[in-house]
mmCIF file of C-alpha atoms in Angstrom:
data_model
loop_
_atom_site.group_PDB
_atom_site.id
_atom_site.type_symbol
_atom_site.label_atom_id
_atom_site.label_comp_id
_atom_site.label_asym_id
_atom_site.label_seq_id
_atom_site.Cartn_x
_atom_site.Cartn_y
_atom_site.Cartn_z
ATOM 1 C CA ASP J 1 -13.704 -153.037 183.754
ATOM 2 C CA ALA J 2 -10.628 -152.892 185.988
ATOM 3 C CA SER J 3 -11.696 -149.869 188.036
ATOM 4 C CA GLU J 4 -15.074 -151.454 188.770
ATOM 5 C CA ILE J 5 -13.399 -154.692 189.866
ATOM 6 C CA THR J 6 -11.144 -152.697 192.214
ATOM 7 C CA ALA J 7 -14.120 -150.816 193.640
ATOM 8 C CA LEU J 8 -15.924 -154.071 194.350
ATOM 9 C CA ARG J 9 -13.005 -155.973 195.815
ATOM 10 C CA THR J 10 -11.937 -153.125 198.121
ATOM 11 C CA ALA J 11 -15.391 -152.904 199.646
ATOM 12 C CA ALA J 12 -15.719 -156.683 199.769
ATOM 13 C CA VAL J 13 -12.581 -156.933 201.920
ATOM 14 C CA SER J 14 -13.949 -154.258 204.243
ATOM 15 C CA GLY J 15 -17.172 -156.244 204.368
ATOM 16 C CA LEU J 16 -15.228 -159.312 205.443
ATOM 17 C CA ALA J 17 -13.386 -157.320 208.112
ATOM 18 C CA THR J 18 -16.702 -155.969 209.358
ATOM 19 C CA ARG J 19 -18.254 -159.408 209.478
ATOM 20 C CA LEU J 20 -15.315 -160.687 211.533
ATOM 21 C CA LEU J 21 -14.723 -157.700 213.835
ATOM 22 C CA ALA J 22 -17.812 -155.540 214.266
ATOM 23 C CA ARG J 23 -20.278 -156.256 217.039
ATOM 24 C CA PRO J 24 -23.165 -158.433 215.805
ATOM 25 C CA GLU J 25 -25.694 -155.705 216.597
ATOM 26 C CA ALA J 26 -23.696 -152.901 214.922
ATOM 27 C CA GLY J 27 -25.913 -150.962 212.526
ATOM 28 C CA ASP J 28 -25.312 -147.219 212.903
ATOM 29 C CA LEU J 29 -23.089 -146.448 209.900
ATOM 30 C CA ALA J 30 -20.991 -143.359 209.200
ATOM 31 C CA ILE J 31 -19.411 -142.949 205.768
ATOM 32 C CA LEU J 32 -16.759 -140.285 205.301
ATOM 33 C CA GLY J 33 -16.493 -139.584 201.599
ATOM 34 C CA SER J 34 -19.072 -139.700 198.816
ATOM 35 C CA GLY J 35 -17.325 -141.222 195.799
ATOM 36 C CA VAL J 36 -17.151 -144.690 194.256
ATOM 37 C CA GLN J 37 -15.740 -146.339 197.367
ATOM 38 C CA ALA J 38 -18.444 -144.760 199.513
ATOM 39 C CA ARG J 39 -21.038 -146.364 197.260
ATOM 40 C CA THR J 40 -19.512 -149.837 197.263
ATOM 41 C CA HIS J 41 -18.823 -149.686 201.005
ATOM 42 C CA LEU J 42 -22.468 -148.908 201.662
ATOM 43 C CA GLU J 43 -23.336 -152.038 199.667
ATOM 44 C CA ALA J 44 -20.800 -154.098 201.600
ATOM 45 C CA MET J 45 -22.031 -152.913 204.994
ATOM 46 C CA LEU J 46 -25.626 -153.675 204.019
ATOM 47 C CA ALA J 47 -24.514 -157.190 203.055
ATOM 48 C CA VAL J 48 -22.943 -158.059 206.423
ATOM 49 C CA ARG J 49 -24.925 -156.111 209.029
ATOM 50 C CA ARG J 50 -28.496 -154.979 209.617
ATOM 51 C CA ILE J 51 -28.042 -151.254 209.009
ATOM 52 C CA ARG J 52 -30.584 -149.075 210.795
ATOM 53 C CA ARG J 53 -29.017 -145.645 210.232
ATOM 54 C CA VAL J 54 -26.619 -144.131 207.682
ATOM 55 C CA ARG J 55 -24.879 -140.766 207.873
ATOM 56 C CA VAL J 56 -22.557 -139.390 205.193
ATOM 57 C CA TRP J 57 -20.076 -136.536 205.189
ATOM 58 C CA SER J 58 -18.016 -135.096 202.351
ATOM 59 C CA ARG J 59 -15.784 -132.032 202.073
ATOM 60 C CA THR J 60 -18.180 -130.852 199.348
ATOM 61 C CA VAL J 61 -21.679 -130.901 200.770
ATOM 62 C CA GLU J 62 -23.251 -131.018 197.309
ATOM 63 C CA HIS J 63 -21.460 -134.307 196.665
ATOM 64 C CA ALA J 64 -22.777 -135.728 199.935
ATOM 65 C CA GLU J 65 -26.294 -134.596 199.058
ATOM 66 C CA ARG J 66 -26.091 -136.246 195.645
ATOM 67 C CA PHE J 67 -24.763 -139.436 197.220
ATOM 68 C CA ALA J 68 -27.585 -139.452 199.771
ATOM 69 C CA LEU J 69 -30.226 -138.893 197.099
ATOM 70 C CA ASP J 70 -28.923 -141.533 194.696
ATOM 71 C CA GLU J 71 -28.013 -144.206 197.226
ATOM 72 C CA SER J 72 -31.129 -143.792 199.354
ATOM 73 C CA ALA J 73 -33.182 -144.573 196.258
ATOM 74 C CA ARG J 74 -30.958 -147.436 195.151
ATOM 75 C CA SER J 75 -30.544 -149.160 198.517
ATOM 76 C CA ALA J 76 -33.909 -148.277 200.075
ATOM 77 C CA VAL J 77 -32.272 -146.839 203.195
ATOM 78 C CA ASN J 78 -32.528 -143.274 204.414
ATOM 79 C CA ILE J 79 -29.151 -141.487 204.323
ATOM 80 C CA GLU J 80 -28.593 -138.369 206.406
ATOM 81 C CA VAL J 81 -26.150 -135.681 205.246
ATOM 82 C CA CYS J 82 -23.847 -134.176 207.879
ATOM 83 C CA ASP J 83 -21.995 -130.906 207.391
ATOM 84 C CA GLN J 84 -19.214 -131.974 209.781
ATOM 85 C CA ALA J 85 -17.327 -135.277 209.942
ATOM 86 C CA GLU J 86 -17.697 -135.285 213.710
ATOM 87 C CA GLY J 87 -21.468 -135.163 213.419
ATOM 88 C CA ALA J 88 -21.456 -138.211 211.164
ATOM 89 C CA VAL J 89 -19.193 -140.255 213.437
ATOM 90 C CA LEU J 90 -20.534 -139.492 216.926
ATOM 91 C CA GLY J 91 -22.498 -142.487 218.151
ATOM 92 C CA ALA J 92 -21.774 -144.615 215.069
ATOM 93 C CA ASP J 93 -20.716 -148.214 215.626
ATOM 94 C CA LEU J 94 -19.567 -148.692 212.016
ATOM 95 C CA VAL J 95 -17.310 -146.132 210.315
ATOM 96 C CA CYS J 96 -15.912 -146.264 206.774
ATOM 97 C CA THR J 97 -13.347 -143.687 205.660
ATOM 98 C CA THR J 98 -13.253 -143.529 201.855
ATOM 99 C CA THR J 99 -11.658 -140.154 201.098
ATOM 100 C CA ALA J 100 -8.554 -138.814 199.377
ATOM 101 C CA ALA J 101 -7.632 -136.813 202.488
ATOM 102 C CA ARG J 102 -3.958 -136.325 203.312
ATOM 103 C CA THR J 103 -4.563 -135.089 206.864
ATOM 104 C CA PRO J 104 -6.880 -136.617 209.464
ATOM 105 C CA ILE J 105 -10.618 -136.354 208.969
ATOM 106 C CA LEU J 106 -11.397 -138.868 211.746
ATOM 107 C CA ARG J 107 -10.310 -138.198 215.321
ATOM 108 C CA GLY J 108 -10.035 -140.831 217.985
ATOM 109 C CA GLU J 109 -12.044 -138.944 220.571
ATOM 110 C CA TRP J 110 -15.092 -139.083 218.282
ATOM 111 C CA LEU J 111 -15.196 -142.878 218.187
ATOM 112 C CA ALA J 112 -17.808 -144.586 220.327
ATOM 113 C CA ASP J 113 -16.801 -147.505 222.506
ATOM 114 C CA GLY J 114 -17.327 -150.709 220.559
ATOM 115 C CA ALA J 115 -17.075 -149.106 217.130
ATOM 116 C CA HIS J 116 -15.479 -150.805 214.145
ATOM 117 C CA VAL J 117 -13.604 -148.704 211.545
ATOM 118 C CA ASN J 118 -12.679 -149.563 207.961
ATOM 119 C CA ALA J 119 -9.944 -147.151 206.809
ATOM 120 C CA ILE J 120 -9.327 -147.512 203.089
ATOM 121 C CA GLY J 121 -8.889 -144.056 201.553
ATOM 122 C CA SER J 122 -5.183 -143.495 202.189
ATOM 123 C CA SER J 123 -2.600 -145.798 200.606
ATOM 124 C CA VAL J 124 0.654 -143.812 200.815
ATOM 125 C CA ARG J 125 2.954 -143.248 203.764
ATOM 126 C CA ALA J 126 2.632 -139.438 203.761
ATOM 127 C CA ALA J 127 -1.176 -139.314 203.927
ATOM 128 C CA ARG J 128 -3.715 -140.422 206.492
ATOM 129 C CA GLU J 129 -7.419 -140.223 207.242
ATOM 130 C CA LEU J 130 -7.158 -141.163 210.959
ATOM 131 C CA ASP J 131 -5.301 -139.280 213.646
ATOM 132 C CA ALA J 132 -2.833 -141.068 215.909
ATOM 133 C CA ILE J 133 -5.320 -141.338 218.788
ATOM 134 C CA ALA J 134 -7.811 -143.201 216.590
ATOM 135 C CA VAL J 135 -5.133 -145.727 215.632
ATOM 136 C CA ALA J 136 -3.744 -146.047 219.140
ATOM 137 C CA ARG J 137 -7.076 -146.760 220.810
ATOM 138 C CA SER J 138 -8.008 -149.435 218.254
ATOM 139 C CA ARG J 139 -7.227 -153.128 217.930
ATOM 140 C CA LEU J 140 -5.583 -152.987 214.508
ATOM 141 C CA PHE J 141 -5.916 -155.545 211.712
ATOM 142 C CA VAL J 142 -4.492 -155.206 208.186
ATOM 143 C CA ASP J 143 -4.607 -156.961 204.844
ATOM 144 C CA ARG J 144 -0.820 -157.442 204.851
ATOM 145 C CA ARG J 145 1.799 -156.499 207.443
ATOM 146 C CA GLU J 146 4.552 -155.797 204.915
ATOM 147 C CA SER J 147 2.402 -153.293 203.041
ATOM 148 C CA THR J 148 1.269 -151.611 206.252
ATOM 149 C CA LEU J 149 4.816 -151.189 207.549
ATOM 150 C CA ASN J 150 5.875 -149.523 204.298
ATOM 151 C CA GLU J 151 2.853 -147.712 202.898
ATOM 152 C CA ALA J 152 0.104 -147.085 205.458
ATOM 153 C CA GLY J 153 0.286 -143.437 206.481
ATOM 154 C CA ASP J 154 -2.467 -143.914 209.058
ATOM 155 C CA PHE J 155 -0.215 -146.340 210.927
ATOM 156 C CA LEU J 156 3.223 -144.938 210.066
ATOM 157 C CA LEU J 157 2.456 -141.356 211.107
ATOM 158 C CA ALA J 158 0.946 -142.557 214.393
ATOM 159 C CA LYS J 159 4.150 -144.553 214.869
ATOM 160 C CA GLU J 160 6.283 -141.465 214.155
ATOM 161 C CA GLU J 161 4.320 -139.610 216.823
ATOM 162 C CA GLY J 162 5.210 -142.339 219.313
ATOM 163 C CA LEU J 163 1.696 -143.578 220.028
ATOM 164 C CA VAL J 164 2.120 -147.055 218.518
ATOM 165 C CA ASP J 165 4.849 -149.442 217.435
ATOM 166 C CA ASP J 166 4.942 -152.395 215.037
ATOM 167 C CA ASP J 167 3.463 -154.704 217.673
ATOM 168 C CA HIS J 168 0.258 -152.677 217.534
ATOM 169 C CA ILE J 169 -0.663 -154.661 214.415
ATOM 170 C CA VAL J 170 -2.608 -157.618 215.815
ATOM 171 C CA GLY J 171 -2.689 -159.581 212.578
ATOM 172 C CA GLU J 172 -3.829 -159.932 208.999
ATOM 173 C CA LEU J 173 -7.382 -160.795 207.960
ATOM 174 C CA GLY J 174 -6.140 -164.151 206.683
ATOM 175 C CA GLU J 175 -4.762 -164.976 210.119
ATOM 176 C CA LEU J 176 -8.066 -163.944 211.649
ATOM 177 C CA LEU J 177 -9.921 -166.267 209.288
ATOM 178 C CA LEU J 178 -7.568 -169.125 210.111
ATOM 179 C CA GLY J 179 -7.963 -168.539 213.845
ATOM 180 C CA SER J 180 -4.268 -167.909 214.448
ATOM 181 C CA VAL J 181 -5.058 -164.475 215.931
ATOM 182 C CA GLY J 182 -8.055 -163.399 217.969
ATOM 183 C CA GLY J 183 -10.510 -160.736 216.900
ATOM 184 C CA ARG J 184 -12.728 -158.533 219.041
ATOM 185 C CA ARG J 185 -12.235 -159.201 222.758
ATOM 186 C CA SER J 186 -15.074 -157.179 224.264
ATOM 187 C CA PRO J 187 -18.204 -155.233 223.271
ATOM 188 C CA ARG J 188 -16.511 -151.942 224.215
ATOM 189 C CA GLU J 189 -13.291 -152.488 222.261
ATOM 190 C CA VAL J 190 -12.677 -150.358 219.166
ATOM 191 C CA THR J 191 -11.488 -152.373 216.174
ATOM 192 C CA LEU J 192 -9.804 -151.023 213.053
ATOM 193 C CA PHE J 193 -9.162 -152.563 209.666
ATOM 194 C CA LYS J 194 -6.565 -150.736 207.585
ATOM 195 C CA GLY J 195 -6.850 -151.838 203.970
ATOM 196 C CA LEU J 196 -4.283 -151.012 201.289
ATOM 197 C CA GLY J 197 -5.324 -153.483 198.617
ATOM 198 C CA LEU J 198 -3.587 -156.578 197.264
ATOM 199 C CA GLY J 199 -3.303 -157.926 193.737
ATOM 200 C CA VAL J 200 -4.720 -161.268 194.828
ATOM 201 C CA GLU J 201 -7.953 -159.478 195.796
ATOM 202 C CA ASP J 202 -8.354 -158.171 192.232
ATOM 203 C CA LEU J 203 -7.624 -161.658 190.907
ATOM 204 C CA ALA J 204 -10.219 -163.245 193.189
ATOM 205 C CA ALA J 205 -12.835 -160.633 192.256
ATOM 206 C CA ALA J 206 -12.142 -161.000 188.526
ATOM 207 C CA GLU J 207 -12.356 -164.791 188.806
ATOM 208 C CA HIS J 208 -15.697 -164.466 190.577
ATOM 209 C CA VAL J 209 -17.051 -162.145 187.881
ATOM 210 C CA TYR J 210 -15.775 -164.467 185.141
ATOM 211 C CA ARG J 211 -17.398 -167.533 186.670
ATOM 212 C CA ARG J 212 -20.702 -165.713 187.161
ATOM 213 C CA ALA J 213 -20.634 -164.481 183.559
ATOM 214 C CA SER J 214 -19.800 -167.966 182.253
ATOM 215 C CA SER J 215 -22.606 -169.577 184.262
ATOM 216 C CA ARG J 216 -25.088 -167.092 182.790
ATOM 217 C CA GLY J 217 -23.782 -167.380 179.257
ATOM 218 C CA VAL J 218 -22.943 -163.688 178.987
ATOM 219 C CA GLY J 219 -19.790 -161.895 177.910
ATOM 220 C CA ALA J 220 -17.840 -161.675 174.675
ATOM 221 C CA ARG J 221 -14.932 -163.511 173.101
ATOM 222 C CA VAL J 222 -12.084 -161.213 172.076
ATOM 223 C CA PRO J 223 -9.370 -162.215 169.568
ATOM 224 C CA TRP J 224 -5.973 -162.307 171.298
ATOM 225 C CA SER J 225 -2.738 -162.292 169.327
ATOM 226 C CA ASP J 226 0.062 -164.112 171.152
ATOM 227 C CA ARG J 227 3.508 -164.368 169.520
ATOM 228 C CA GLY J 228 2.060 -164.613 166.067
ATOM 229 C CA GLY J 229 -0.575 -167.209 166.931
ATOM 230 C CA ASP J 230 -4.220 -166.323 167.249
ATOM 231 C CA GLU J 231 -6.070 -167.544 170.303
ATOM 232 C CA GLU J 232 -9.529 -166.889 171.612
ATOM 233 C CA ARG J 233 -9.658 -165.432 175.109
ATOM 234 C CA HIS J 234 -12.649 -164.457 177.212
#
């Protein structure tokens, strides 16, 4: 299912960013949002860090309560519901923003020294989840510079307000993996990963799912008509 693949790969990339950039002892998690991406990001954070506390906030408190109930049972971690985004973020050293907000829900003055932020909800230039101060005070990494400079409202609106320029982008995750750019420089530094999503991430996730299914002997063959010839495709 394409939407499920996208949900998994988006969180997986944030998990990678967290593994590379968050402090090793980070484990106080704030999740802003309570939808599909909130769920998969909780899974990703649990995979890369020892999570000792989880707080969730949503514009609709009933949605946050349902998320906390369902995911606490599924992941065996206690999830606290906050009625204000600020209450969820204060003191957290891991923050994931997974909303459809068009105006900031995360303010820079709320961020604790040493926090790492994964900002993935906004993917258009006119919308943002983070205010300009949050972007400006962070060491910023992205999935792709070109996409960020054209589509990332979190960055572009902070740039319009004069708090950052293009040089504020330290590098891409691939460059971080290759060692061509440095990651976190100190325990007190705030790091930020702005993810927009890339087609190659969907391809990698789908390939992984396909290989796992093949190794387990599960899945179905579907007839595929191609220019008049019949072929069997998985």
